Short mmCIF file of C-alpha atoms and ligand atoms in Angstrom, two decimals:
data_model
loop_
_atom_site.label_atom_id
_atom_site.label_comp_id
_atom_site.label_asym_id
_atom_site.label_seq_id
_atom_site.Cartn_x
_atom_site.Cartn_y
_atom_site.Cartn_z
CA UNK U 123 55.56 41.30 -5.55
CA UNK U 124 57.50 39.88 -8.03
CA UNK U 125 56.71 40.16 -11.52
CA UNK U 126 55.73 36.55 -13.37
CA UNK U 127 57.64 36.30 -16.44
CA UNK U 128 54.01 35.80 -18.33
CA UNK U 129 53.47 39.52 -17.12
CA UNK U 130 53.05 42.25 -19.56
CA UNK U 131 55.36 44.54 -17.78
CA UNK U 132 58.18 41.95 -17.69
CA UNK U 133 58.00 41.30 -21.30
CA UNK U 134 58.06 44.99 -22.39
CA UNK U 135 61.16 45.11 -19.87
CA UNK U 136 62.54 42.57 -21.84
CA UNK U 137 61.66 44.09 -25.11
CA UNK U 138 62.97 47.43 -24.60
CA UNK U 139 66.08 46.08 -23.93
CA UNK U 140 66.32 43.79 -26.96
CA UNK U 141 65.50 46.86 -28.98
CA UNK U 142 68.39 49.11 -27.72
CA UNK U 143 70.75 45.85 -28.41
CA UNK U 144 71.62 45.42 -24.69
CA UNK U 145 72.71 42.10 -23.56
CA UNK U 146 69.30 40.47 -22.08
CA UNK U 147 68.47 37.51 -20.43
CA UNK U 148 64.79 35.98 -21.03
CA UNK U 149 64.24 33.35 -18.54
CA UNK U 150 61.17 30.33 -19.74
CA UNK U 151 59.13 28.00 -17.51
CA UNK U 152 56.40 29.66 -16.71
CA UNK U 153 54.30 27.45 -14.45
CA UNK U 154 51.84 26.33 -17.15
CA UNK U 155 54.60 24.87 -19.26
CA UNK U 156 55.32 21.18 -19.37
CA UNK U 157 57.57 19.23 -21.56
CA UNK U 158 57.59 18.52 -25.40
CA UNK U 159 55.54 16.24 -26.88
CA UNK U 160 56.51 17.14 -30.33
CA UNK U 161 59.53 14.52 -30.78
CA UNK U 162 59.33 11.85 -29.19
CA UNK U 163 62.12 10.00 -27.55
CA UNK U 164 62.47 6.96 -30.06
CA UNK U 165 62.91 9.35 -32.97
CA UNK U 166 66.48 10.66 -31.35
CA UNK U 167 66.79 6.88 -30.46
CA UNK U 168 66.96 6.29 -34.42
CA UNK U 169 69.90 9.33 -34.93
CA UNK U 170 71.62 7.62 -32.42
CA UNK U 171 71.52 3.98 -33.78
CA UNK U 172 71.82 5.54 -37.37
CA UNK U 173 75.14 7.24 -36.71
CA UNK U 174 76.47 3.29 -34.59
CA UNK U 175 75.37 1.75 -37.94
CA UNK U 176 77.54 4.01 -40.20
CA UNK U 177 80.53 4.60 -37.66
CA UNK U 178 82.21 1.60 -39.88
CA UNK U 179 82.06 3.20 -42.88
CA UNK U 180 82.78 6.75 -41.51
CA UNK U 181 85.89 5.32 -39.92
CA UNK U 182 86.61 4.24 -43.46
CA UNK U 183 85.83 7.39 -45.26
CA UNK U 184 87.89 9.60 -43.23
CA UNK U 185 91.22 8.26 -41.41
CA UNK U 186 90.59 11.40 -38.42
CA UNK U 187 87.96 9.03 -37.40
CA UNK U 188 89.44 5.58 -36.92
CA UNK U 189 90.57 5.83 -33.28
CA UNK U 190 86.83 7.22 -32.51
CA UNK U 191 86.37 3.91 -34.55
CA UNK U 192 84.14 6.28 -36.65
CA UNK U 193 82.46 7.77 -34.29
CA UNK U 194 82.01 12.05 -34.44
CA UNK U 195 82.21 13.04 -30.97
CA UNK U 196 84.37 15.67 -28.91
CA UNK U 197 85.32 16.19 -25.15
CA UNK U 198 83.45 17.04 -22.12
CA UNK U 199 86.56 18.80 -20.13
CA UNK U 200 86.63 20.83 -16.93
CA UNK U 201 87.60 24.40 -17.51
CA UNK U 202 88.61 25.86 -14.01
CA UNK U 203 91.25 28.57 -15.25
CA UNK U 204 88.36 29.84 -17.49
CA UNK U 205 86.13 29.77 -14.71
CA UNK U 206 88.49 31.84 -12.41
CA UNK U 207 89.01 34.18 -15.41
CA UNK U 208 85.36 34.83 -15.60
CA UNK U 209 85.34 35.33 -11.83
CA UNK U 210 82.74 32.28 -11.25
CA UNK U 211 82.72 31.63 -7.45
CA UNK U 212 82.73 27.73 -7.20
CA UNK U 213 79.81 28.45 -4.66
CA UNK U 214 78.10 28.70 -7.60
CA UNK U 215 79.20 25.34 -9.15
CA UNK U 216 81.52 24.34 -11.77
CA UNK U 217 82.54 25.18 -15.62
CA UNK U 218 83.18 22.88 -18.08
CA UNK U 219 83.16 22.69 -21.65
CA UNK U 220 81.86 20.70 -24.58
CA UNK U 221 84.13 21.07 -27.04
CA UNK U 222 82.07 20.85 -30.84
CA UNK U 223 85.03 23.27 -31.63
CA UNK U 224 86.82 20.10 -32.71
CA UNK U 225 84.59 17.77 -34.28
CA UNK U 226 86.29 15.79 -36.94
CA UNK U 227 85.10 15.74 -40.26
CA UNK U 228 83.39 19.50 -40.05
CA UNK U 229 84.87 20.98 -37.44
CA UNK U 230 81.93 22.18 -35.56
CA UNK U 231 78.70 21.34 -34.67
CA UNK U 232 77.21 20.86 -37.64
CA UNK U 233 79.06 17.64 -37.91
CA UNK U 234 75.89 16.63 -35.80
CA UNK U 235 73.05 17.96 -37.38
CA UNK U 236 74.68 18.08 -41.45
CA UNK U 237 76.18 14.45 -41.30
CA UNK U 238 73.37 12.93 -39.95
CA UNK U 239 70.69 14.45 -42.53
CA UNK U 240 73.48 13.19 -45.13
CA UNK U 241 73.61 9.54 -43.60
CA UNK U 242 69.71 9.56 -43.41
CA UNK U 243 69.26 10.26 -47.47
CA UNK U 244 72.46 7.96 -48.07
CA UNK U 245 70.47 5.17 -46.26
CA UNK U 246 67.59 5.64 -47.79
CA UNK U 247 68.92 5.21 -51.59
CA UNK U 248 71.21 2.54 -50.64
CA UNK U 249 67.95 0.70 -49.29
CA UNK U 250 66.09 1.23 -52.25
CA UNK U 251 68.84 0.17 -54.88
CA UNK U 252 69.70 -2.68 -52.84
CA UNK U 253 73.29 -1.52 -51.73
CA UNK U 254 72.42 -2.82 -48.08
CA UNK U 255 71.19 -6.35 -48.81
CA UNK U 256 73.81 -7.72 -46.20
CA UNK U 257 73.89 -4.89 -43.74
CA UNK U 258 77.48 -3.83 -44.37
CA UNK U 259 77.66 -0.56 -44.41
CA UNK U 260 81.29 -0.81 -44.98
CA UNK U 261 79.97 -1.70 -48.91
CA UNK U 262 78.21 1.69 -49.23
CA UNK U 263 82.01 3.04 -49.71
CA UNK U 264 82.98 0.53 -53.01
CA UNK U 265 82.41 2.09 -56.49
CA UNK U 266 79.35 0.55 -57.08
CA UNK U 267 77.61 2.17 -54.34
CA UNK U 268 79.49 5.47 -54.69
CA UNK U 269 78.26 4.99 -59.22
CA UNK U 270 74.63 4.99 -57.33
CA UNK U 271 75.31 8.07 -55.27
CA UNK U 272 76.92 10.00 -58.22
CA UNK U 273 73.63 10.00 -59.94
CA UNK U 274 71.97 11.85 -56.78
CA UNK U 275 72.76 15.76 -55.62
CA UNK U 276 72.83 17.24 -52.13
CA UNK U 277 72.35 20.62 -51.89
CA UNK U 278 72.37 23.38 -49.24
CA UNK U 279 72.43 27.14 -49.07
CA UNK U 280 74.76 28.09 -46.38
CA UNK U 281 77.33 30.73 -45.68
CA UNK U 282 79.18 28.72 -43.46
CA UNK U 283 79.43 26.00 -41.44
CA UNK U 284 76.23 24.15 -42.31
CA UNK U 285 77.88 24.39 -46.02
CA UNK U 286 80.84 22.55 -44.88
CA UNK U 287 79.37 19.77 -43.12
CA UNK U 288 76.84 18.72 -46.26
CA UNK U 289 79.27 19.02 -48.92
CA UNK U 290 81.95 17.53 -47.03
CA UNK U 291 80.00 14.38 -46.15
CA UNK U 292 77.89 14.40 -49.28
CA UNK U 293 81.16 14.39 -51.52
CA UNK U 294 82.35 11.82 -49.35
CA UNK U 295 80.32 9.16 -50.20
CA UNK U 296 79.94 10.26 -53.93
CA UNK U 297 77.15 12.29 -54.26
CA UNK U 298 76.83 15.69 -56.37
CA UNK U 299 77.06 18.16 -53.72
CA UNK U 300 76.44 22.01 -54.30
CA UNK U 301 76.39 24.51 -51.78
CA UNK U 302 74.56 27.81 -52.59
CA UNK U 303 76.58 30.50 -51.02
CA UNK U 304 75.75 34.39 -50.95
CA UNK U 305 78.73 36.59 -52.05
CA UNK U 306 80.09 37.84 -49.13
CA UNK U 307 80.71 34.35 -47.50
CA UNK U 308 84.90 33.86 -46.33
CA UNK U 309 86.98 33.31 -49.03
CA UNK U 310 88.67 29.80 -46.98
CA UNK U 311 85.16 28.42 -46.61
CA UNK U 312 84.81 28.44 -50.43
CA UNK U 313 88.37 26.90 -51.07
CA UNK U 314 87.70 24.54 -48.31
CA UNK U 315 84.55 23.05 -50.23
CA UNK U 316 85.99 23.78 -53.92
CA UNK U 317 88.99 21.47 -52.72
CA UNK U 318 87.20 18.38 -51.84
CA UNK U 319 84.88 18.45 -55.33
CA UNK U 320 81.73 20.37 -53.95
CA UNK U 321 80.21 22.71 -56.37
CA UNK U 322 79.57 26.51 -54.89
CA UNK U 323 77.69 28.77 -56.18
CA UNK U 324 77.57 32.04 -55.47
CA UNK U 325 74.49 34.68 -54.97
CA UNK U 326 74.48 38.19 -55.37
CA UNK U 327 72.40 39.26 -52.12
CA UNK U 328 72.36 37.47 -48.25
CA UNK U 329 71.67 34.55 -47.23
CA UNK U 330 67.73 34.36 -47.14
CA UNK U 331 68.35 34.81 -50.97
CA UNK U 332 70.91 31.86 -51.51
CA UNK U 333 68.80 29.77 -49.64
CA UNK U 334 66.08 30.25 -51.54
CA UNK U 335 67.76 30.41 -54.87
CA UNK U 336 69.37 26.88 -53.90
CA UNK U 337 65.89 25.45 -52.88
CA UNK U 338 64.17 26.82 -56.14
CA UNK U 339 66.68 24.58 -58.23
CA UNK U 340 66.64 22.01 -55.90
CA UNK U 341 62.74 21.27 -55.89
CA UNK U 342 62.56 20.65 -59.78
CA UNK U 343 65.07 17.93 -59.70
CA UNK U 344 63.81 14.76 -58.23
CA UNK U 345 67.45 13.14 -57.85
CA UNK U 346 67.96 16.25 -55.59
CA UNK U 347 68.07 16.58 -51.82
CA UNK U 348 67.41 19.87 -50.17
CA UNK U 349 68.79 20.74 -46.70
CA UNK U 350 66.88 23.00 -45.53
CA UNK U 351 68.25 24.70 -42.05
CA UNK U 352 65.18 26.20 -41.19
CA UNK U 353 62.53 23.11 -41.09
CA UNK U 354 64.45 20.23 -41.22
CA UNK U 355 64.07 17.48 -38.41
CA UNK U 356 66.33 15.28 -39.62
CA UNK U 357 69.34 18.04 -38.72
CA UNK U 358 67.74 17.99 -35.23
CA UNK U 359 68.03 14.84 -34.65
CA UNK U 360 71.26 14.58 -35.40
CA UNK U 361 71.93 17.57 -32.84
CA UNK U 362 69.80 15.34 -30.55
CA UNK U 363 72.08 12.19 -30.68
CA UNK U 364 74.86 14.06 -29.23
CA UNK U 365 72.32 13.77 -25.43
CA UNK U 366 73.43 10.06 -24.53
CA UNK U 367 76.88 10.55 -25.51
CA UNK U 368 77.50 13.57 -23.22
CA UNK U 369 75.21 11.58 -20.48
CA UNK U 370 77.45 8.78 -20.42
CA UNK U 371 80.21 11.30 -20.02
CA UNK U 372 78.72 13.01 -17.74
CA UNK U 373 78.56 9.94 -15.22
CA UNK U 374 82.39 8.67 -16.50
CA UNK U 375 83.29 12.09 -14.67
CA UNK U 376 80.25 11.50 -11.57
CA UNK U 377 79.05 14.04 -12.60
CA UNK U 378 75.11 13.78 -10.91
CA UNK U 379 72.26 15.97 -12.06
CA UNK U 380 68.85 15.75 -10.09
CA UNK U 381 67.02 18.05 -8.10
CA UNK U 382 69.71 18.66 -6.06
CA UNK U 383 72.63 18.98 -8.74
CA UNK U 384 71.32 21.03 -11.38
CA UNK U 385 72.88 20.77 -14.84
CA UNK U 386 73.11 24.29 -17.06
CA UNK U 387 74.17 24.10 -20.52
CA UNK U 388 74.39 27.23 -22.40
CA UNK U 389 74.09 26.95 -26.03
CA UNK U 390 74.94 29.27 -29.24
CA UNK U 391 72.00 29.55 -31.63
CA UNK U 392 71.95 30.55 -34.99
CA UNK U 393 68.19 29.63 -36.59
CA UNK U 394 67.87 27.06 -33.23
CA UNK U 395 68.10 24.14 -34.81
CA UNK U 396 71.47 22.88 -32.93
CA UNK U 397 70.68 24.30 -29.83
CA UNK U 398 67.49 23.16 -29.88
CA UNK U 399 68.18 19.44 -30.76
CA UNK U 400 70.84 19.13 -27.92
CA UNK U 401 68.33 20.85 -25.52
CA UNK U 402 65.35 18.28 -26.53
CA UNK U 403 67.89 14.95 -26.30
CA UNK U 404 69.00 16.16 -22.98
CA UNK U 405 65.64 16.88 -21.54
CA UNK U 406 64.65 13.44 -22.58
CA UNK U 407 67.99 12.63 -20.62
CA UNK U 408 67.61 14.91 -17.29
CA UNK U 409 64.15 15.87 -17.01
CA UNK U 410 63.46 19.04 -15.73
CA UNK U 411 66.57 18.97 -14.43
CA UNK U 412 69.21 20.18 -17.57
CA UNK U 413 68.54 23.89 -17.82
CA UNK U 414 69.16 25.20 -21.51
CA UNK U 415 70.21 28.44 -22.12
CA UNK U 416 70.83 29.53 -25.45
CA UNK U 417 73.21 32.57 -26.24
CA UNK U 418 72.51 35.05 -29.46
CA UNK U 419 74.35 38.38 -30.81
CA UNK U 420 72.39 41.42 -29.18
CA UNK U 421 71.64 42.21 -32.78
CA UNK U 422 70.53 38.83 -34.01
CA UNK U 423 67.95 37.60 -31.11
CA UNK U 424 65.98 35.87 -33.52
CA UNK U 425 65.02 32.92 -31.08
CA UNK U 426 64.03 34.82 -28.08
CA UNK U 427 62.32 37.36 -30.55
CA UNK U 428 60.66 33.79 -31.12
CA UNK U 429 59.76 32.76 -27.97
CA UNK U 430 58.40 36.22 -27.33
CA UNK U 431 56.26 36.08 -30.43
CA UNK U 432 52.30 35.91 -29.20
CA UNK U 433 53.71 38.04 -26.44
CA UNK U 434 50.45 41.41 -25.14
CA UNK U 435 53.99 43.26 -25.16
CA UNK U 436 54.54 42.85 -28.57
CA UNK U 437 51.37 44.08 -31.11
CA UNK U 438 51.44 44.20 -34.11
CA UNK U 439 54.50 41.89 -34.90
CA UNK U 440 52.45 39.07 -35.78
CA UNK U 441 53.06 34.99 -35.14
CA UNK U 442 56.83 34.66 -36.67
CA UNK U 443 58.72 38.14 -36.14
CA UNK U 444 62.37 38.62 -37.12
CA UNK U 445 65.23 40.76 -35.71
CA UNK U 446 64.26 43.34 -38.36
CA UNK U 447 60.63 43.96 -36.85
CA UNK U 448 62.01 45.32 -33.79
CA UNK U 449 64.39 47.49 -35.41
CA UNK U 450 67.77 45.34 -35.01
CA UNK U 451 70.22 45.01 -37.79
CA UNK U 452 71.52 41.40 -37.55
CA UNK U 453 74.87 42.53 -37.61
CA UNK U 454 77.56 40.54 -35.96
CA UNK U 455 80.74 39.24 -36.11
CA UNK U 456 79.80 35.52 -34.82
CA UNK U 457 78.95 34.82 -38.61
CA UNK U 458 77.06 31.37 -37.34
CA UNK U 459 74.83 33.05 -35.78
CA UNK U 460 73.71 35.86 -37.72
CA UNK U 461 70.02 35.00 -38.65
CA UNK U 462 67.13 36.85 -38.65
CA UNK U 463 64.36 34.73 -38.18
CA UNK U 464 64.25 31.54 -36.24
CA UNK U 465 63.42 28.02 -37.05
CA UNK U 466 59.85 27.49 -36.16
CA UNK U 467 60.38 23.91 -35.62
CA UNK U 468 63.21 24.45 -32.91
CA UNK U 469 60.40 26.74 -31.62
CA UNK U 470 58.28 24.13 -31.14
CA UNK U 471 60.18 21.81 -29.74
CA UNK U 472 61.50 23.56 -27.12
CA UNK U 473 59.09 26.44 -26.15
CA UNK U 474 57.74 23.94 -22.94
CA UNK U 475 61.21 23.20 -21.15
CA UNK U 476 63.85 25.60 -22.34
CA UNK U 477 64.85 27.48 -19.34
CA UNK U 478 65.90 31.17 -21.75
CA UNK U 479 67.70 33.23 -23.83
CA UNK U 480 70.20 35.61 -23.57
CA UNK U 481 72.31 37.90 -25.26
CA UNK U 482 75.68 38.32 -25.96
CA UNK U 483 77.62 41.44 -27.48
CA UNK U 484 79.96 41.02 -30.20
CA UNK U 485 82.93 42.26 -28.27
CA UNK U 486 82.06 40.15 -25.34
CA UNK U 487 82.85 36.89 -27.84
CA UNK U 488 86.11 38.30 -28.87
CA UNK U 489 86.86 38.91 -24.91
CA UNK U 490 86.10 35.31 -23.92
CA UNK U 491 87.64 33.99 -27.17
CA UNK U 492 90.67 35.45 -26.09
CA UNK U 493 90.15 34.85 -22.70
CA UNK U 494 89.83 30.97 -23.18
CA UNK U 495 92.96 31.12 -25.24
CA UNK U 496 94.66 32.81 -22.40
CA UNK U 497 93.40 30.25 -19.63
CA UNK U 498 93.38 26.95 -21.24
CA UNK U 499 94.88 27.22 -24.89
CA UNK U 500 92.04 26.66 -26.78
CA UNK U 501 90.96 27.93 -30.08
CA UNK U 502 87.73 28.87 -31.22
CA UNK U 503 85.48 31.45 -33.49
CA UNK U 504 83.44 34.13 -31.80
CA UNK U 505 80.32 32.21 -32.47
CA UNK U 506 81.44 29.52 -30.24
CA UNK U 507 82.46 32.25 -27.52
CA UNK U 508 78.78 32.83 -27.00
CA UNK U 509 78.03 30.47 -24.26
CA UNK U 510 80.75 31.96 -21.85
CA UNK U 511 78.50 35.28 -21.19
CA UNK U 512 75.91 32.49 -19.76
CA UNK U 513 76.18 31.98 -16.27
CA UNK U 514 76.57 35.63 -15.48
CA UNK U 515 73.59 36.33 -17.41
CA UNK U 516 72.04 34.23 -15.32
CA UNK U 517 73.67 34.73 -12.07
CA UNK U 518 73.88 38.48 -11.88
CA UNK U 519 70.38 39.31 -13.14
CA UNK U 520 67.31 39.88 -11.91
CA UNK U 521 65.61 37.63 -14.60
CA UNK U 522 68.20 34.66 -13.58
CA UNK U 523 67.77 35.08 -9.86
CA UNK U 524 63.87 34.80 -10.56
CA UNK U 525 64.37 31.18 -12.81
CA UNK U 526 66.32 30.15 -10.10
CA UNK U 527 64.09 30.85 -7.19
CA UNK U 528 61.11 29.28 -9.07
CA UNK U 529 63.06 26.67 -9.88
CA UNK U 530 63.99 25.76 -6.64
CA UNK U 531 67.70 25.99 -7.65
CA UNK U 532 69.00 28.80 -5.10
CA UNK U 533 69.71 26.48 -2.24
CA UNK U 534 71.84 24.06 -4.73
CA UNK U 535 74.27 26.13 -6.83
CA UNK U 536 77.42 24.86 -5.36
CA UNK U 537 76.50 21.53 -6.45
CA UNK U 538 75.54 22.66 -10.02
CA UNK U 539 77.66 21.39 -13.72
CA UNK U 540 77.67 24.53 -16.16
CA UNK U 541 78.56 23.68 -19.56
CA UNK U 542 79.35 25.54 -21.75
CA UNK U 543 79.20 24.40 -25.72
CA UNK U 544 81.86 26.00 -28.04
CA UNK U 545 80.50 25.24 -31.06
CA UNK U 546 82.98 25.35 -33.92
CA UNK U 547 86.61 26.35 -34.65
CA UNK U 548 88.50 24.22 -35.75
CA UNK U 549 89.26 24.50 -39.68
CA UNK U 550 89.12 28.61 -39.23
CA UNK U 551 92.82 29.64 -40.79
CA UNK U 552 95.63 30.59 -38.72
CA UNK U 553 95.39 33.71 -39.72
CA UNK U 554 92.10 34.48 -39.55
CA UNK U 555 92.50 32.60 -35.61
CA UNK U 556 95.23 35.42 -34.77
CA UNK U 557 92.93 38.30 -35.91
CA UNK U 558 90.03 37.37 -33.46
CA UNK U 559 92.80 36.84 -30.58
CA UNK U 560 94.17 40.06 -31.41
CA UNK U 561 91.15 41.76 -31.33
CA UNK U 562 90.28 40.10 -27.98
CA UNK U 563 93.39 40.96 -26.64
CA UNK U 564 93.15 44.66 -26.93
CA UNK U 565 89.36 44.53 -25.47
CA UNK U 566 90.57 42.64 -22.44
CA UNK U 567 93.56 45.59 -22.43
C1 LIG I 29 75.33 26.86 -36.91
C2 LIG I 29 76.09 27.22 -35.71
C3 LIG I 29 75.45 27.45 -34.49
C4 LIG I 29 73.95 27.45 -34.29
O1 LIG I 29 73.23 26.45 -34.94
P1 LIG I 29 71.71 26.74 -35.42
O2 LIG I 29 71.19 25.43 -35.79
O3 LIG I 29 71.81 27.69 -36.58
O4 LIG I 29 71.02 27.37 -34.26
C5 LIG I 29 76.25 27.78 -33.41
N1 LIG I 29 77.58 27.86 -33.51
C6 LIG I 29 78.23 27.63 -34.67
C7 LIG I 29 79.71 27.74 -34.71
C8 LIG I 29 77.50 27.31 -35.81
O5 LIG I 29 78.15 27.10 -36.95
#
C-alpha cells in the first residue's frame, strides 16, 4: 500500500534525508488541502495596476526601461538544448525558462517583490503631500516631489539581492536609502549600491543580525520605512503581479494548461517570499492546475523544514523550526538562498496548493549553471540554477511519481509546460560569472 504523504513513516523518510543533506523531494496536496484563502485575488489585482500606474515614470527614471515602456518584465523562452542536456524525454513534456536573470533595474527577481514595496510607500507619501493631485505619475520624478522623498528613508537589511533592488529604486526617486549589510556580503554588491548614493552599512555577524540591527534603527524613526523580507506582503505581491504577465505569455506561445496540460514551475526560494508570491498569483491564474515546486540548497531547506513543521515525525522542534534544529549548517554557495528560517507568511499562503519542495546540492547549481551556458548561452548565479534539478526530482522519485499519480497527471506528461525560473544574474561581474562557469565546467568533466 502506498504510503500517504500525511503518514508518519513518510515524513521521517523525508526527514532523515534532509538531515544527512541529501537532495529530497517533499511532495504537498494531501487530500484535505484546498486552496488559499489568505490573499485574496484583488489584492495581487492592486500590484498589478500599481506597477501600470508607475510604468510612466519608471520608463522615465531609468532609460533600460523605455522600450518595455516602463514596464519590469523578462522572457518566457523555450529551452530545448537545455532540456536534451538534462536528458528530459519530451514524453515527459517541455522546458522552458523564465528568465528573472535579466530583469532591468535589479537584475533579478527582486525587481518584483523590492520595487513594488518601494512604489507602494512612494504612493502613499505622494498621496498624502498632494504630489498626485492630477494623477501624473510622471510628476513624482520633478524636484519637488523628489525634495518630499528626500525627507523620507528606506531601509533594508540584505546581503544581496533584496539590497539592490530597495536601494536602487528607493535612490531613484529620491529617498534616503540605507541598506544594512553583514560583513561578509560581495565586495561588487557594496560598490554597486555605494555608486548610485545608497548608504551601506556594515554588521559584524550574519545576516539575522543586520537585519535586526537595521530594523532596530529603523522603528524609532517615523520618516523611516522598513523592508522587512521575512513578513512583508507588500514584497509578495509584487512577486504575485508577475502571474498575469507570464499567463498572457503563456497563451501568446498556446501554451494550454488544464487538466489535461499540466503546468510545473519550479521555483528558487530563499525565506519564500518570491517563490511563494509567483506560486499564489499563478494559482489564482491556473487553479489546481500550475504545480509549484520550489528548489532549496540541501543545507538551507528552511521552507520544507517549514512545511514539515507540526509534522508526529518531528517532536520536539516546535511550530517555526530552522535549518539549525535539524542539525544543517546553511552553508551554500547560492548566496540568495542561504536562510535559515522561512517566512511564515509565504507559509501561509501557500501551505494548501503548493505541490513540494526539493533539494538541490551546491555542485548540482554550478553543473546546470554551466550546463545552460553550454546549451543556450545564458548567464546566471548558482541561486538561479536551482530550478533545473526540478523535474528530475520529480520525475525520477518515488515521492514525484506518488504527486503525480494522485494528481492524476501520469497519463498527461507529454502534454505538460515545465518552467523553470532563473532568478537573478545579471549585474554579477564578469569575473565573478567566469569563476562559477569554471567551476561548473570541471564538475561536468
Ligand atoms: C531572493 C532570491 C530568491 C528567493 O527569494 P525569497 O523571497 O528569499 O524566497 C531566489 N533567487 C535569487 C537569485 C534571489 O536573489
Amino acid at each position: 500500500m502506498p504510503l500517504s504523504p500525511a503518514s508518519t513513516e513518510w515524513q521521517t523518510r523525508v526527514i532523515d534525508s534532509l538531515r544527512s543533506a541529501r537532495p529530497t523531494l517533499w511532495a504537498g496536496r494531501s487530500d484535505a488541502e484546498h486552496s488559499s484563502q489568505v490573499i485574496d485575488a484583488a489584492q495581487v489585482q492592486q500590484a498589478v495596476e500599481r506597477f501600470e500606474r508607475f510604468a510612466p515614470l519608471l520608463a522615465r527614471l531609468f532609460p533600460e526601461l523605455q522600450v518595455a515602456g516602463g514596464r519590469i518584465e523578462s522572457a518566457l523562452q523555450p529551452v530545448p538544448q537545455m532540456q536534451r542536456s538534462l536528458q528530459l524525454p519530451e514524453q515527459m513534456g517541455r522546458l522552458w525558462l523564465k528568465a528573472d536573470h535579466s530583469l532591468p533595474v535589479a537584475g533579478s527577481i527582486k525587481a518584483r517583490g523590492g520595487v513594488h514595496e518601494v512604489l507602494e510607500y512612494a504612493e502613499r507619501i505622494a498621496l498624502q503631500h498632494g504630489l498626485l493631485a492630477d494623477g501624473d505619475y510622471r510628476k513624482l520624478a520633478s524636484d519637488a516631489a523628489r525634495a518630499v522623498f528626500a525627507r523620507y528613508q528606506v531601509a533594508v537589511g540584505s546581503t544581496g539581492n533584496l539590497g539592490l533592488s530597495i536601494g536602487v529604486m528607493a535612490s531613484a526617486l529620491g529617498f534616503k536609502a540605507v541598506v544594512h549589510m553583514s560583513a561578509d556580503a560581495k565586495d561588487w554588491k557594496k560598490q554597486r549600491l555605494r555608486a548610485r548614493g545608497v548608504q551601506v552599512v556594515e554588521h559584524a555577524g550574519d545576516y539575522a543580525q543586520a537585519v535586526a540591527a537595521g530594523r532596530a534603527l529603523a522603528d524609532q524613526d517615523p520618516h523611516c520605512h522598513f523592508v522587512d523580507d521575512e513578513h512583508s506582503l507588500s514584497l509578495l505581491l509584487g512577486y504575485a503581479a508577475a502571474a498575469p504577465y507570464l499567463a498572457a505569455q503563456l497563451a501568446r506561445n498556446r501554451l494550454v494548461v488544464d487538466e489535461s496540460h499540466p503546468l510545473f514551475v519550479y521555483l528558487p526560494c530563499g525565506v519564500g517570499g518570491a517563490p511563494g508570491g509567483v506560486a499564489l498569483g499563478l494559482q489564482q491564474a491556473f487553479g489546481p492546475h500550475a504545480h509549484c515546486f520550489f528548489a532549496e540548497p540541501v543545507q538551507s531547506p528552511c521552507f520544507m523544514v517549514e512545511m514539515l513543521s507540526g509534522a508526529a515525525a518531528l517532536p520536539g522542534l516546535g511550530a517555526h523550526p530552522s535549518v539549525y534544529d535539524l542539525g544543517l549548517d546553511n552553508r551554500t554557495e547560492a548566496d540568495g538562498l542561504a536562510v535559515p528560517q522561512a517566512s511564515q507568511l509565504a507559509a501561509d499562503v501557500v501551505r494548501g496548493f503548493l505541490g513540494g519542495v526539493f533539494t538541490v546540492e551546491d555542485e548540482t547549481l554550478f553543473r546546470h549553471l554551466a550546463l545552460l551556458q553550454g546549451s543556450e548561452g545564458l548567464q546566471i548565479e548558482p541561486s538561479a540554477a536551482a530550478g533545473f534539478g526540478g523535474p528530475h526530482a520529480l520525475l525520477d522519485s518515488a515521492a514525484g511519481q506518488d504527486y503525480l499519480k494522485r494528481q492524476k497527471l501520469q497519463a498527461h506528461m507529454a502534454n505538460a509546460t515545465h518552467i523553470v525560473w532563473t532568478t537573478g544574474g545579471l549585474f554579477v561581474p564578469d569575473e565573478e560569472y567566469a569563476r562559477f562557469l569554471a567551476r561548473g565546467r570541471d564538475l561536468l568533466r
